[in-house]
N, CA, C and O of each residue as an XYZ file, in Angstrom:
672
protein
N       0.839     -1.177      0.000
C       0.000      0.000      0.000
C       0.878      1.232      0.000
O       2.067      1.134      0.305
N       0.256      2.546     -0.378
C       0.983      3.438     -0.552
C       1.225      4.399      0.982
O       0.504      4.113      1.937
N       2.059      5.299      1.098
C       2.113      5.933      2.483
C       0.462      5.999      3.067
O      -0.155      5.575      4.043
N       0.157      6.846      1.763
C      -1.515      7.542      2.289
C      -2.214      6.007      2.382
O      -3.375      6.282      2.079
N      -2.197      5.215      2.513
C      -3.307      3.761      2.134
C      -3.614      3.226      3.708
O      -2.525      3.334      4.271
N      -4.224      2.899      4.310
C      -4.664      2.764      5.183
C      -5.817      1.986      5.350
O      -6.843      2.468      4.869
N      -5.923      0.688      6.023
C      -7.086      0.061      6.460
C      -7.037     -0.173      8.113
O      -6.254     -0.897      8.727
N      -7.793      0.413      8.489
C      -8.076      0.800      9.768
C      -8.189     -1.040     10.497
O      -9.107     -1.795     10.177
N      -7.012     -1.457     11.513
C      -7.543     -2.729     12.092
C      -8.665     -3.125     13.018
O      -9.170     -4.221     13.261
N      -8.948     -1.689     13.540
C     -10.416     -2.288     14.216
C     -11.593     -2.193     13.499
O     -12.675     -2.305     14.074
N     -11.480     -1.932     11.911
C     -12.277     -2.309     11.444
C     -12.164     -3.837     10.392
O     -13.065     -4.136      9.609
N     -11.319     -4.394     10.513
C     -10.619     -5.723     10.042
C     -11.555     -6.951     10.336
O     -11.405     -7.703     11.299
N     -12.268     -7.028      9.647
C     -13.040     -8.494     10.058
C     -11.953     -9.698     10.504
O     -10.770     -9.952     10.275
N     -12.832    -10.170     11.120
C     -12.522    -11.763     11.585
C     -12.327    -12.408     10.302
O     -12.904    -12.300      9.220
N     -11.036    -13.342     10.855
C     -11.255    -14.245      9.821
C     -12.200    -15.646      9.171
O     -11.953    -16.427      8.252
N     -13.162    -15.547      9.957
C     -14.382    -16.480      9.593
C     -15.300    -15.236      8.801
O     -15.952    -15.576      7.813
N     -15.328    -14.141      9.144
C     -16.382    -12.705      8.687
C     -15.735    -12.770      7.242
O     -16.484    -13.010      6.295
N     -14.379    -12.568      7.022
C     -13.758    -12.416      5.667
C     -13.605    -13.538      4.952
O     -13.487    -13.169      3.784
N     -13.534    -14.885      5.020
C     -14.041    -16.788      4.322
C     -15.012    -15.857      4.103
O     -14.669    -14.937      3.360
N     -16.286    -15.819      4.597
C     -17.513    -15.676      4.068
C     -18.039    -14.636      3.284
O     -18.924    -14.776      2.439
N     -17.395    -13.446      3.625
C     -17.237    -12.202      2.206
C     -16.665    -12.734      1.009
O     -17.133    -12.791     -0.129
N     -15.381    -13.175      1.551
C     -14.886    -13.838      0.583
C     -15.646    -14.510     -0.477
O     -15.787    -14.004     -1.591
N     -16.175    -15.734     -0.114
C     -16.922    -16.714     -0.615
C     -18.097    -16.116     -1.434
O     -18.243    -16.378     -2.628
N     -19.002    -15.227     -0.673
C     -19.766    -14.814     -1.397
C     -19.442    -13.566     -2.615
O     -20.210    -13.230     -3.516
N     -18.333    -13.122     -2.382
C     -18.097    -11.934     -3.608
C     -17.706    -13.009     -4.793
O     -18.469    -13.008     -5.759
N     -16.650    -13.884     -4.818
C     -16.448    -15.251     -5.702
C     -17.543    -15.730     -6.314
O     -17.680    -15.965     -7.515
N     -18.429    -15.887     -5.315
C     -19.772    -16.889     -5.707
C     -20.598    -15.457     -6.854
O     -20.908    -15.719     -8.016
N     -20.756    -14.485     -6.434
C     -21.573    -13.758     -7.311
C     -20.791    -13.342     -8.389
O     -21.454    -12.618     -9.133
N     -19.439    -13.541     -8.838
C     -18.894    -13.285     -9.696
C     -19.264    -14.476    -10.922
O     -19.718    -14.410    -12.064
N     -18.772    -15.675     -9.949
C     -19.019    -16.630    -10.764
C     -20.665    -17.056    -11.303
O     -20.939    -17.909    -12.148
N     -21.269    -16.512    -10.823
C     -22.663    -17.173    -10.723
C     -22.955    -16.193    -11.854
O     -24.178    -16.287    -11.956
N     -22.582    -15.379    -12.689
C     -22.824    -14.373    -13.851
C     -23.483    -12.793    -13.638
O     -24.162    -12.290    -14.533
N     -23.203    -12.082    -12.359
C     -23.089    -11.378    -11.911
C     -22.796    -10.530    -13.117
O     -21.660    -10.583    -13.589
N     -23.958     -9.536    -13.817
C     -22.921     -8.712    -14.459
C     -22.914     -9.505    -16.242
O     -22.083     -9.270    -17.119
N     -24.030    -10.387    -16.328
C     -24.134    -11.357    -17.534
C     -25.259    -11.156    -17.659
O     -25.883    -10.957    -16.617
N     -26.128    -11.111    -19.167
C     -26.795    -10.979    -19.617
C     -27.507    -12.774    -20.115
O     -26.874    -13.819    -20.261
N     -29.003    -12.517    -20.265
C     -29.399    -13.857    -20.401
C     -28.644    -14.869    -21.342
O     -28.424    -16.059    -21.114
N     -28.322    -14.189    -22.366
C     -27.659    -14.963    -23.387
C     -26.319    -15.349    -22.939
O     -25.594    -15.749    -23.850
N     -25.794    -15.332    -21.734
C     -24.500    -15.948    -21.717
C     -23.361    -14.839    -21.978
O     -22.168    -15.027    -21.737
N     -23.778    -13.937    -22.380
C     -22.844    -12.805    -22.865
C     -22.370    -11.457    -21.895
O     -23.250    -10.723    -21.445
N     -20.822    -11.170    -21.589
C     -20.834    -10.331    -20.631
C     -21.014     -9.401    -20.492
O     -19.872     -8.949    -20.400
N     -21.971     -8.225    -20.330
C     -22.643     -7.145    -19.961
C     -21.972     -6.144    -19.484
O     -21.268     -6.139    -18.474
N     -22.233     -5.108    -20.366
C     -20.988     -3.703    -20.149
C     -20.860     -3.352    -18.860
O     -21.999     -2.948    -18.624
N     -20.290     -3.239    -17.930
C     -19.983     -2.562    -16.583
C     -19.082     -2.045    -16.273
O     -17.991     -2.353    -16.752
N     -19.227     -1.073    -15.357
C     -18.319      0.085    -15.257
C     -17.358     -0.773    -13.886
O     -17.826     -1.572    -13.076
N     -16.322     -0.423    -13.956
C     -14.752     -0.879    -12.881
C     -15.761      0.113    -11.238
O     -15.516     -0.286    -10.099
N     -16.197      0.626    -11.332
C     -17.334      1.155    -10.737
C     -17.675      0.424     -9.669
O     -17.442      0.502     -8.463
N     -18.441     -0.500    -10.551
C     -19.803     -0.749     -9.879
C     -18.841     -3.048     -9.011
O     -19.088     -3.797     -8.066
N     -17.907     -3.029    -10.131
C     -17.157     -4.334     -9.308
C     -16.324     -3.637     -8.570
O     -16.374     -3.992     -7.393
N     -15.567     -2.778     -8.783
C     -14.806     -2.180     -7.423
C     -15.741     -2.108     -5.973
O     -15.506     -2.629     -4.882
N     -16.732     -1.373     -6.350
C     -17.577     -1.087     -4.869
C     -18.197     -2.638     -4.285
O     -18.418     -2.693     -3.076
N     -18.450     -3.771     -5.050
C     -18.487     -5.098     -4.666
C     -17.315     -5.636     -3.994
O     -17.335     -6.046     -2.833
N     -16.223     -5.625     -4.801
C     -15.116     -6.219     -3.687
C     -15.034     -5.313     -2.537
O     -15.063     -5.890     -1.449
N     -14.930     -3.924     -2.509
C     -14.539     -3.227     -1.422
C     -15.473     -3.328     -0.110
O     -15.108     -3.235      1.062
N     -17.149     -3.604     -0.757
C     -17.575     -4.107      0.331
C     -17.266     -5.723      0.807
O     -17.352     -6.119      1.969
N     -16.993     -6.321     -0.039
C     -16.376     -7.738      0.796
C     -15.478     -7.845      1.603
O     -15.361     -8.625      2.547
N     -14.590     -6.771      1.109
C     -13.403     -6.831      1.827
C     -13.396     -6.032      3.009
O     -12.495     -5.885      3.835
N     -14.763     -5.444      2.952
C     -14.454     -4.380      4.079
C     -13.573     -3.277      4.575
O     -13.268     -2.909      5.709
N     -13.235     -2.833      3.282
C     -12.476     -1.873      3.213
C     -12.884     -0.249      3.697
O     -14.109     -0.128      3.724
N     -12.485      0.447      3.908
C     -12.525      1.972      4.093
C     -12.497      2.907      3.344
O     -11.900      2.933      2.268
N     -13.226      3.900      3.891
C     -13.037      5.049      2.571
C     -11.577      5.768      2.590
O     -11.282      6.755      1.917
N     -10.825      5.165      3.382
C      -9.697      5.746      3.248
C      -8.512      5.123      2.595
O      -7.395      5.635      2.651
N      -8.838      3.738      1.823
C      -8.303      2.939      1.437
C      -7.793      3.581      0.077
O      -8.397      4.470     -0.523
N      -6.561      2.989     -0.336
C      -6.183      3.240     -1.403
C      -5.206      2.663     -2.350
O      -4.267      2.305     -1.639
N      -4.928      2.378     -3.617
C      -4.687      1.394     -4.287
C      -2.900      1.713     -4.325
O      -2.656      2.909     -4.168
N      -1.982      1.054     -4.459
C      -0.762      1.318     -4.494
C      -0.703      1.426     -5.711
O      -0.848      0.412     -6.393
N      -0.524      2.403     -6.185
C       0.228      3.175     -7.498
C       1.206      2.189     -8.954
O       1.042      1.985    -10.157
N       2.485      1.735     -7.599
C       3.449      1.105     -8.061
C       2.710     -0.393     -8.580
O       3.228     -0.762     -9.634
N       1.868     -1.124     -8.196
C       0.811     -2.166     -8.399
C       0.310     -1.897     -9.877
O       0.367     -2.634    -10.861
N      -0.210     -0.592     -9.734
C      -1.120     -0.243    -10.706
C      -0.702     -0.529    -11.993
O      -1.214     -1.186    -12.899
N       0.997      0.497    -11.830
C       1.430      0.663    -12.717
C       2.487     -1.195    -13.453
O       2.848     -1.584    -14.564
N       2.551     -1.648    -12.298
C       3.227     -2.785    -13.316
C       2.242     -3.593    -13.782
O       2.594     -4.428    -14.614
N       0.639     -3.553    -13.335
C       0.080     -4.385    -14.483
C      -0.739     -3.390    -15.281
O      -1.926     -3.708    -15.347
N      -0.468     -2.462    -15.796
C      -0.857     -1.703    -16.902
C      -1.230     -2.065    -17.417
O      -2.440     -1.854    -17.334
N      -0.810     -3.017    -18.558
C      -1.552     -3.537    -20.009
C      -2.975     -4.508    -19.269
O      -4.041     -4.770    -19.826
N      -2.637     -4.801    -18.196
C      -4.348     -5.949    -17.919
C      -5.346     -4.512    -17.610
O      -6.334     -4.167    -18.258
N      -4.906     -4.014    -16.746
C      -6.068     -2.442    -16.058
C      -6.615     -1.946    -17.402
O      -7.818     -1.710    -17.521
N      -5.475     -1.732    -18.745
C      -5.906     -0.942    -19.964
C      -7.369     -1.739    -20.477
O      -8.446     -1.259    -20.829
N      -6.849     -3.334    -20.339
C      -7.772     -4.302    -21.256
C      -8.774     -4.269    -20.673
O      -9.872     -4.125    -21.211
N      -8.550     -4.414    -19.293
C     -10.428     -4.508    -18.571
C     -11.124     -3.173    -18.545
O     -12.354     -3.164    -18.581
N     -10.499     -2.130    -18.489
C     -10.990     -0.700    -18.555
C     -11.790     -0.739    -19.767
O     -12.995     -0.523    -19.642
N     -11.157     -1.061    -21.303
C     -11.482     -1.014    -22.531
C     -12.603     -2.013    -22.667
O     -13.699     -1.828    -23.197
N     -12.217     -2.915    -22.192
C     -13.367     -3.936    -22.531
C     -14.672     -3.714    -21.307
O     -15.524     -4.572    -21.536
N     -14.931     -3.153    -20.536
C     -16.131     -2.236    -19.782
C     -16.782     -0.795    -20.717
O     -17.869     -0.252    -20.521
N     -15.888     -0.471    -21.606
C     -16.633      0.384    -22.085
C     -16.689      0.402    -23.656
O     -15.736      0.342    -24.433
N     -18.373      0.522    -24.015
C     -18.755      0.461    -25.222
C     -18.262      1.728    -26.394
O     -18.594      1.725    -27.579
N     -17.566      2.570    -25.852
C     -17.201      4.043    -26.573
C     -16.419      4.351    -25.614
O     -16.211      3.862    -24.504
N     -15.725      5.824    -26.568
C     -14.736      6.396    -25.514
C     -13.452      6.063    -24.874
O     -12.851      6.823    -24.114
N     -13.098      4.989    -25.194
C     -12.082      4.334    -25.009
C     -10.693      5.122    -25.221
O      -9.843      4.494    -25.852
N     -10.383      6.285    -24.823
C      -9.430      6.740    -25.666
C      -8.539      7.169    -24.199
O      -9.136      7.363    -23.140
N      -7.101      7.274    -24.322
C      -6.572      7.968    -23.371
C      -6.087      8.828    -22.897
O      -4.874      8.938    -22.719
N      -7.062      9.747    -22.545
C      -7.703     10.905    -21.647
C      -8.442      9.936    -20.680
O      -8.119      9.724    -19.511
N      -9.233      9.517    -21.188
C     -10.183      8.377    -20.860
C      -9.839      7.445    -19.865
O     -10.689      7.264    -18.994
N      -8.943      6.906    -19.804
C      -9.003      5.642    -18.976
C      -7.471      6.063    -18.418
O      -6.765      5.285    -17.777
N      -7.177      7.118    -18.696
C      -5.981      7.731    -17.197
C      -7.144      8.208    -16.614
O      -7.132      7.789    -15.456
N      -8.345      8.998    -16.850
C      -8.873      9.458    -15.696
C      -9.427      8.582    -14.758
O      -9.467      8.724    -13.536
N     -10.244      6.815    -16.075
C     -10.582      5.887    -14.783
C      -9.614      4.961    -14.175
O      -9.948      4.081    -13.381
N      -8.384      5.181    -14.572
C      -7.349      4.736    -13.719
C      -7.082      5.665    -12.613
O      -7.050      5.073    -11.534
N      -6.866      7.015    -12.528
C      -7.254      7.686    -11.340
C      -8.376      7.542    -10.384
O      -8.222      7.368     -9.175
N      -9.463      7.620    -10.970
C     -10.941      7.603    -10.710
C     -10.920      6.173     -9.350
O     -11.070      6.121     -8.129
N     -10.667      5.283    -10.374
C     -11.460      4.025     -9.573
C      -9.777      3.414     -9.025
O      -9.890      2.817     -7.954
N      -8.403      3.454     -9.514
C      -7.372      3.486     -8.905
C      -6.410      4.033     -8.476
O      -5.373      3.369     -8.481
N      -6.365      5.267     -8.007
C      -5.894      6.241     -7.119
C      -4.778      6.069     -7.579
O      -3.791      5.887     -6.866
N      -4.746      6.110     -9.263
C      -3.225      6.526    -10.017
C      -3.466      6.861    -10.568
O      -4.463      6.535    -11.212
N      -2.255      8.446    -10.918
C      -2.055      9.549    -11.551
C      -1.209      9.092    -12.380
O      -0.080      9.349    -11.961
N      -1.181      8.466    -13.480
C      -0.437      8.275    -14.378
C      -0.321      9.062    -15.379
O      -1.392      9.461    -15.836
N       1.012      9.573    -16.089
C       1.078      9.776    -17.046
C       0.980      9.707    -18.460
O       1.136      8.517    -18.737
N       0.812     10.329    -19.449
C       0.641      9.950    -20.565
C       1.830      9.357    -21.403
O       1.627      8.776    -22.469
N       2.888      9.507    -20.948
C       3.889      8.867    -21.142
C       3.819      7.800    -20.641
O       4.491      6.997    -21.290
N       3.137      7.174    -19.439
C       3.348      5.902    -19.364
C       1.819      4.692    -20.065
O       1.909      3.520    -20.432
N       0.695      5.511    -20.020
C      -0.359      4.984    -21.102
C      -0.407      4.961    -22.219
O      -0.975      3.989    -22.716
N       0.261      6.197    -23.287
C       0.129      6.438    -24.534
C       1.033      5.008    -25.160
O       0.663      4.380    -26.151
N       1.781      4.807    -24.668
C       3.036      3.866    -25.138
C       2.796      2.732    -24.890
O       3.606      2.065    -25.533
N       2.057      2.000    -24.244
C       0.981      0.986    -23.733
C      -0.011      0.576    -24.481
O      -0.020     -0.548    -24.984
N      -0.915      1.407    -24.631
C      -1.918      1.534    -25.945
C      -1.663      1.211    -27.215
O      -2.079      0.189    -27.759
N      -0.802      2.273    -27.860
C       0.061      1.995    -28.849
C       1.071      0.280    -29.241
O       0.972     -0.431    -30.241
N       2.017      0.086    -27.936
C       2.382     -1.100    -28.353
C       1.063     -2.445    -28.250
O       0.963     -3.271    -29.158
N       0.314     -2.464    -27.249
C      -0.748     -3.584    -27.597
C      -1.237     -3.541    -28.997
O      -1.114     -4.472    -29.793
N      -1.891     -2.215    -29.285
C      -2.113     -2.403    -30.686
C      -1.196     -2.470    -31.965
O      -1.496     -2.589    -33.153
N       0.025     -2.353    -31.327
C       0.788     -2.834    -32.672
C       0.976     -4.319    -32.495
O       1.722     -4.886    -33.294
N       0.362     -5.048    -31.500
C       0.726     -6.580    -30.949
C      -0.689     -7.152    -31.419
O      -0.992     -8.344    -31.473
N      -1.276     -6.356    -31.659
C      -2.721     -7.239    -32.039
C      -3.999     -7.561    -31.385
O      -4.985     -8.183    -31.781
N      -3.624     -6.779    -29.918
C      -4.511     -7.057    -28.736
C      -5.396     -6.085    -28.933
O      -6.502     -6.608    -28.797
N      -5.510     -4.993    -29.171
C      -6.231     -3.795    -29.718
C      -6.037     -3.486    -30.798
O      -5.023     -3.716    -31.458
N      -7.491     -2.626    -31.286
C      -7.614     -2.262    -31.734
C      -8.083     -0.342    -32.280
O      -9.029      0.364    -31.930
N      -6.914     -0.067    -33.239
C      -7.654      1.700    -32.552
C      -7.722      2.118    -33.871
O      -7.072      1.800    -34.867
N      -8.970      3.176    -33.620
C      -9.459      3.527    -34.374
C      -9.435      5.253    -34.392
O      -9.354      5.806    -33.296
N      -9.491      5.933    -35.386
C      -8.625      7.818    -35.809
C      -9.899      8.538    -35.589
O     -10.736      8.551    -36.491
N     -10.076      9.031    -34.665
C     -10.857      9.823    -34.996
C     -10.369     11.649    -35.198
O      -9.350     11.998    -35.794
N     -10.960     12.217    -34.813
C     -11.325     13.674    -35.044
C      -9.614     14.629    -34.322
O      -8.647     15.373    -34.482
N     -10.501     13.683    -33.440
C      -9.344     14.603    -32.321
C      -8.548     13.910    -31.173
O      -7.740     14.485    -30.444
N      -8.938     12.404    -31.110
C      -8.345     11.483    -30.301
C      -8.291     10.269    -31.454
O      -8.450     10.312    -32.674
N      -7.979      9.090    -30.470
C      -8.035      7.662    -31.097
C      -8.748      6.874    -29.901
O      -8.509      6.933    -28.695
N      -9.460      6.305    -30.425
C     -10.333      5.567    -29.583
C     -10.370      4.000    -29.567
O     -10.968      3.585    -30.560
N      -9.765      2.670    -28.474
C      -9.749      1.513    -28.839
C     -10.585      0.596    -28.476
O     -11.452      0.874    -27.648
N     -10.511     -0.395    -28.903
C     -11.013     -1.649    -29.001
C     -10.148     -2.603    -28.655
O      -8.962     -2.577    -28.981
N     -10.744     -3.602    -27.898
C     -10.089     -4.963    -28.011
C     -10.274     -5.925    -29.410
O     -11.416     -6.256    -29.728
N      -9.174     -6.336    -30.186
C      -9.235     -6.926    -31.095
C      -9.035     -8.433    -30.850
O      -9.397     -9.155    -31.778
N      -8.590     -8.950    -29.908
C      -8.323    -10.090    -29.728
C      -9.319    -10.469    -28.408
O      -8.424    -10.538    -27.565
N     -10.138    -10.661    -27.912
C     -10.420    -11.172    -26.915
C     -10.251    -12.038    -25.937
O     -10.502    -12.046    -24.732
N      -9.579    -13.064    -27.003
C      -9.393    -14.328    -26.247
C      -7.946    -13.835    -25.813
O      -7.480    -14.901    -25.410
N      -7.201    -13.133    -25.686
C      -5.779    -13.040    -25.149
C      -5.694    -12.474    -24.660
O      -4.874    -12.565    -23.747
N      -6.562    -11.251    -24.854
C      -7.331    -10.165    -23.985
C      -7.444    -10.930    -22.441
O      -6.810    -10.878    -21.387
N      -8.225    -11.411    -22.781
C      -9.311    -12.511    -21.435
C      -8.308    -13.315    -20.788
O      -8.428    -13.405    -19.566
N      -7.161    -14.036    -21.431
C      -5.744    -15.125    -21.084
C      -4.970    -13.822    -20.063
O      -4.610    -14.057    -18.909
N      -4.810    -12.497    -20.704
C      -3.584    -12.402    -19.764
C      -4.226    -12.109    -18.918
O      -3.802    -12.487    -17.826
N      -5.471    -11.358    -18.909
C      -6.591    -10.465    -17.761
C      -6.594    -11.810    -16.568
O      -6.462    -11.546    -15.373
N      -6.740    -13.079    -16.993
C      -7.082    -13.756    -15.998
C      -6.242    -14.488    -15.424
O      -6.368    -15.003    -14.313
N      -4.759    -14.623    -16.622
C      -3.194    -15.050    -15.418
C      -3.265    -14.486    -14.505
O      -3.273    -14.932    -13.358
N      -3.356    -12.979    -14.985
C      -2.573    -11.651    -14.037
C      -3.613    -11.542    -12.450
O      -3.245    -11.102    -11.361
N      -4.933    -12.093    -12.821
C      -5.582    -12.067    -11.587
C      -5.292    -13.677    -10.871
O      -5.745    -13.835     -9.738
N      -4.707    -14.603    -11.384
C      -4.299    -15.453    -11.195
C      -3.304    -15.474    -10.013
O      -3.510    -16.176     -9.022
N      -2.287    -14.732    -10.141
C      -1.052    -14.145     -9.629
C      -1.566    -13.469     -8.914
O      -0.940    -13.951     -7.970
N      -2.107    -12.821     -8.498
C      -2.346    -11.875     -7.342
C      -3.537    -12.531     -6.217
O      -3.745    -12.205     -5.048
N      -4.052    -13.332     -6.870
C      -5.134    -14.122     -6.136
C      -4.216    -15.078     -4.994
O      -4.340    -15.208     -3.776
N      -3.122    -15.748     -6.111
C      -2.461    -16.686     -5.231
C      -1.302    -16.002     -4.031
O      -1.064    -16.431     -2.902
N      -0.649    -14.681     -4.804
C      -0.116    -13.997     -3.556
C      -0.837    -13.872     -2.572
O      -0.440    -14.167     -1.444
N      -2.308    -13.303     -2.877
C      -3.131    -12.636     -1.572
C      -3.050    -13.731     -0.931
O      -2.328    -13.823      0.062
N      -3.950    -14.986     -1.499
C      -4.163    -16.271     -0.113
C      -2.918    -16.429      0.129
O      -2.839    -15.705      1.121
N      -1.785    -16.866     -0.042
C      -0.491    -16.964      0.179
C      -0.910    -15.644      1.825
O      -1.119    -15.764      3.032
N      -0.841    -14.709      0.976
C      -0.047    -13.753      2.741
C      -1.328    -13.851      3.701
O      -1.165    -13.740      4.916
N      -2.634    -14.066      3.140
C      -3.586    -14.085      3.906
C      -3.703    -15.717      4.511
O      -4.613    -16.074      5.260
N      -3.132    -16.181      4.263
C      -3.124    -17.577      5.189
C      -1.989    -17.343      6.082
O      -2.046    -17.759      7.239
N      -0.887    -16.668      5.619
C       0.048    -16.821      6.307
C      -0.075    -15.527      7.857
O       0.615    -15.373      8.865
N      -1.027    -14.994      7.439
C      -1.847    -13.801      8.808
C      -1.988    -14.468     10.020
O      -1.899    -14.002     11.156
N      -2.283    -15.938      9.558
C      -2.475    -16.815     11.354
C      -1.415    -17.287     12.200
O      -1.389    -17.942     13.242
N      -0.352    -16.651     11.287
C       0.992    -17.309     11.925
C       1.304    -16.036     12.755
O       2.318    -16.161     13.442
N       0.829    -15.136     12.830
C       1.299    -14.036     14.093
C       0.584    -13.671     14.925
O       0.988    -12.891     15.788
Protein backbone atom coordinates (compact mmCIF):
# COMPACT_ATOMS: atom_id res chain seq x y z
CA UNK A 1 0.00 0.00 0.00
CA UNK A 2 0.98 3.44 -0.55
CA UNK A 3 2.11 5.93 2.48
CA UNK A 4 -1.51 7.54 2.29
CA UNK A 5 -3.31 3.76 2.13
CA UNK A 6 -4.66 2.76 5.18
CA UNK A 7 -7.09 0.06 6.46
CA UNK A 8 -8.08 0.80 9.77
CA UNK A 9 -7.54 -2.73 12.09
CA UNK A 10 -10.42 -2.29 14.22
CA UNK A 11 -12.28 -2.31 11.44
CA UNK A 12 -10.62 -5.72 10.04
CA UNK A 13 -13.04 -8.49 10.06
CA UNK A 14 -12.52 -11.76 11.59
CA UNK A 15 -11.26 -14.25 9.82
CA UNK A 16 -14.38 -16.48 9.59
CA UNK A 17 -16.38 -12.71 8.69
CA UNK A 18 -13.76 -12.42 5.67
CA UNK A 19 -14.04 -16.79 4.32
CA UNK A 20 -17.51 -15.68 4.07
CA UNK A 21 -17.24 -12.20 2.21
CA UNK A 22 -14.89 -13.84 0.58
CA UNK A 23 -16.92 -16.71 -0.62
CA UNK A 24 -19.77 -14.81 -1.40
CA UNK A 25 -18.10 -11.93 -3.61
CA UNK A 26 -16.45 -15.25 -5.70
CA UNK A 27 -19.77 -16.89 -5.71
CA UNK A 28 -21.57 -13.76 -7.31
CA UNK A 29 -18.89 -13.28 -9.70
CA UNK A 30 -19.02 -16.63 -10.76
CA UNK A 31 -22.66 -17.17 -10.72
CA UNK A 32 -22.82 -14.37 -13.85
CA UNK A 33 -23.09 -11.38 -11.91
CA UNK A 34 -22.92 -8.71 -14.46
CA UNK A 35 -24.13 -11.36 -17.53
CA UNK A 36 -26.80 -10.98 -19.62
CA UNK A 37 -29.40 -13.86 -20.40
CA UNK A 38 -27.66 -14.96 -23.39
CA UNK A 39 -24.50 -15.95 -21.72
CA UNK A 40 -22.84 -12.81 -22.86
CA UNK A 41 -20.83 -10.33 -20.63
CA UNK A 42 -22.64 -7.15 -19.96
CA UNK A 43 -20.99 -3.70 -20.15
CA UNK A 44 -19.98 -2.56 -16.58
CA UNK A 45 -18.32 0.09 -15.26
CA UNK A 46 -14.75 -0.88 -12.88
CA UNK A 47 -17.33 1.16 -10.74
CA UNK A 48 -19.80 -0.75 -9.88
CA UNK A 49 -17.16 -4.33 -9.31
CA UNK A 50 -14.81 -2.18 -7.42
CA UNK A 51 -17.58 -1.09 -4.87
CA UNK A 52 -18.49 -5.10 -4.67
CA UNK A 53 -15.12 -6.22 -3.69
CA UNK A 54 -14.54 -3.23 -1.42
CA UNK A 55 -17.57 -4.11 0.33
CA UNK A 56 -16.38 -7.74 0.80
CA UNK A 57 -13.40 -6.83 1.83
CA UNK A 58 -14.45 -4.38 4.08
CA UNK A 59 -12.48 -1.87 3.21
CA UNK A 60 -12.52 1.97 4.09
CA UNK A 61 -13.04 5.05 2.57
CA UNK A 62 -9.70 5.75 3.25
CA UNK A 63 -8.30 2.94 1.44
CA UNK A 64 -6.18 3.24 -1.40
CA UNK A 65 -4.69 1.39 -4.29
CA UNK A 66 -0.76 1.32 -4.49
CA UNK A 67 0.23 3.17 -7.50
CA UNK A 68 3.45 1.11 -8.06
CA UNK A 69 0.81 -2.17 -8.40
CA UNK A 70 -1.12 -0.24 -10.71
CA UNK A 71 1.43 0.66 -12.72
CA UNK A 72 3.23 -2.78 -13.32
CA UNK A 73 0.08 -4.38 -14.48
CA UNK A 74 -0.86 -1.70 -16.90
CA UNK A 75 -1.55 -3.54 -20.01
CA UNK A 76 -4.35 -5.95 -17.92
CA UNK A 77 -6.07 -2.44 -16.06
CA UNK A 78 -5.91 -0.94 -19.96
CA UNK A 79 -7.77 -4.30 -21.26
CA UNK A 80 -10.43 -4.51 -18.57
CA UNK A 81 -10.99 -0.70 -18.56
CA UNK A 82 -11.48 -1.01 -22.53
CA UNK A 83 -13.37 -3.94 -22.53
CA UNK A 84 -16.13 -2.24 -19.78
CA UNK A 85 -16.63 0.38 -22.09
CA UNK A 86 -18.76 0.46 -25.22
CA UNK A 87 -17.20 4.04 -26.57
CA UNK A 88 -14.74 6.40 -25.51
CA UNK A 89 -12.08 4.33 -25.01
CA UNK A 90 -9.43 6.74 -25.67
CA UNK A 91 -6.57 7.97 -23.37
CA UNK A 92 -7.70 10.91 -21.65
CA UNK A 93 -10.18 8.38 -20.86
CA UNK A 94 -9.00 5.64 -18.98
CA UNK A 95 -5.98 7.73 -17.20
CA UNK A 96 -8.87 9.46 -15.70
CA UNK A 97 -10.58 5.89 -14.78
CA UNK A 98 -7.35 4.74 -13.72
CA UNK A 99 -7.25 7.69 -11.34
CA UNK A 100 -10.94 7.60 -10.71
CA UNK A 101 -11.46 4.03 -9.57
CA UNK A 102 -7.37 3.49 -8.90
CA UNK A 103 -5.89 6.24 -7.12
CA UNK A 104 -3.22 6.53 -10.02
CA UNK A 105 -2.05 9.55 -11.55
CA UNK A 106 -0.44 8.27 -14.38
CA UNK A 107 1.08 9.78 -17.05
CA UNK A 108 0.64 9.95 -20.56
CA UNK A 109 3.89 8.87 -21.14
CA UNK A 110 3.35 5.90 -19.36
CA UNK A 111 -0.36 4.98 -21.10
CA UNK A 112 0.13 6.44 -24.53
CA UNK A 113 3.04 3.87 -25.14
CA UNK A 114 0.98 0.99 -23.73
CA UNK A 115 -1.92 1.53 -25.94
CA UNK A 116 0.06 1.99 -28.85
CA UNK A 117 2.38 -1.10 -28.35
CA UNK A 118 -0.75 -3.58 -27.60
CA UNK A 119 -2.11 -2.40 -30.69
CA UNK A 120 0.79 -2.83 -32.67
CA UNK A 121 0.73 -6.58 -30.95
CA UNK A 122 -2.72 -7.24 -32.04
CA UNK A 123 -4.51 -7.06 -28.74
CA UNK A 124 -6.23 -3.79 -29.72
CA UNK A 125 -7.61 -2.26 -31.73
CA UNK A 126 -7.65 1.70 -32.55
CA UNK A 127 -9.46 3.53 -34.37
CA UNK A 128 -8.62 7.82 -35.81
CA UNK A 129 -10.86 9.82 -35.00
CA UNK A 130 -11.33 13.67 -35.04
CA UNK A 131 -9.34 14.60 -32.32
CA UNK A 132 -8.34 11.48 -30.30
CA UNK A 133 -8.04 7.66 -31.10
CA UNK A 134 -10.33 5.57 -29.58
CA UNK A 135 -9.75 1.51 -28.84
CA UNK A 136 -11.01 -1.65 -29.00
CA UNK A 137 -10.09 -4.96 -28.01
CA UNK A 138 -9.24 -6.93 -31.09
CA UNK A 139 -8.32 -10.09 -29.73
CA UNK A 140 -10.42 -11.17 -26.91
CA UNK A 141 -9.39 -14.33 -26.25
CA UNK A 142 -5.78 -13.04 -25.15
CA UNK A 143 -7.33 -10.17 -23.99
CA UNK A 144 -9.31 -12.51 -21.43
CA UNK A 145 -5.74 -15.13 -21.08
CA UNK A 146 -3.58 -12.40 -19.76
CA UNK A 147 -6.59 -10.47 -17.76
CA UNK A 148 -7.08 -13.76 -16.00
CA UNK A 149 -3.19 -15.05 -15.42
CA UNK A 150 -2.57 -11.65 -14.04
CA UNK A 151 -5.58 -12.07 -11.59
CA UNK A 152 -4.30 -15.45 -11.20
CA UNK A 153 -1.05 -14.15 -9.63
CA UNK A 154 -2.35 -11.88 -7.34
CA UNK A 155 -5.13 -14.12 -6.14
CA UNK A 156 -2.46 -16.69 -5.23
CA UNK A 157 -0.12 -14.00 -3.56
CA UNK A 158 -3.13 -12.64 -1.57
CA UNK A 159 -4.16 -16.27 -0.11
CA UNK A 160 -0.49 -16.96 0.18
CA UNK A 161 -0.05 -13.75 2.74
CA UNK A 162 -3.59 -14.09 3.91
CA UNK A 163 -3.12 -17.58 5.19
CA UNK A 164 0.05 -16.82 6.31
CA UNK A 165 -1.85 -13.80 8.81
CA UNK A 166 -2.48 -16.82 11.35
CA UNK A 167 0.99 -17.31 11.93
CA UNK A 168 1.30 -14.04 14.09
Amino acid sequence: MTEGSSISLSSTPTRPEMDERLTRLFGELETGRGRTHDDEPAEQSAEVLLDAVFEALSLDSEFEFDETLVKANLDEFLVALIAMRSHNANGKTLMADLADQFDSELSPGSVYPKLHEMNAEGMLEMFELVRSKEYRIEDPERAASMTVAAAQQHLALGAFLYAAADEF
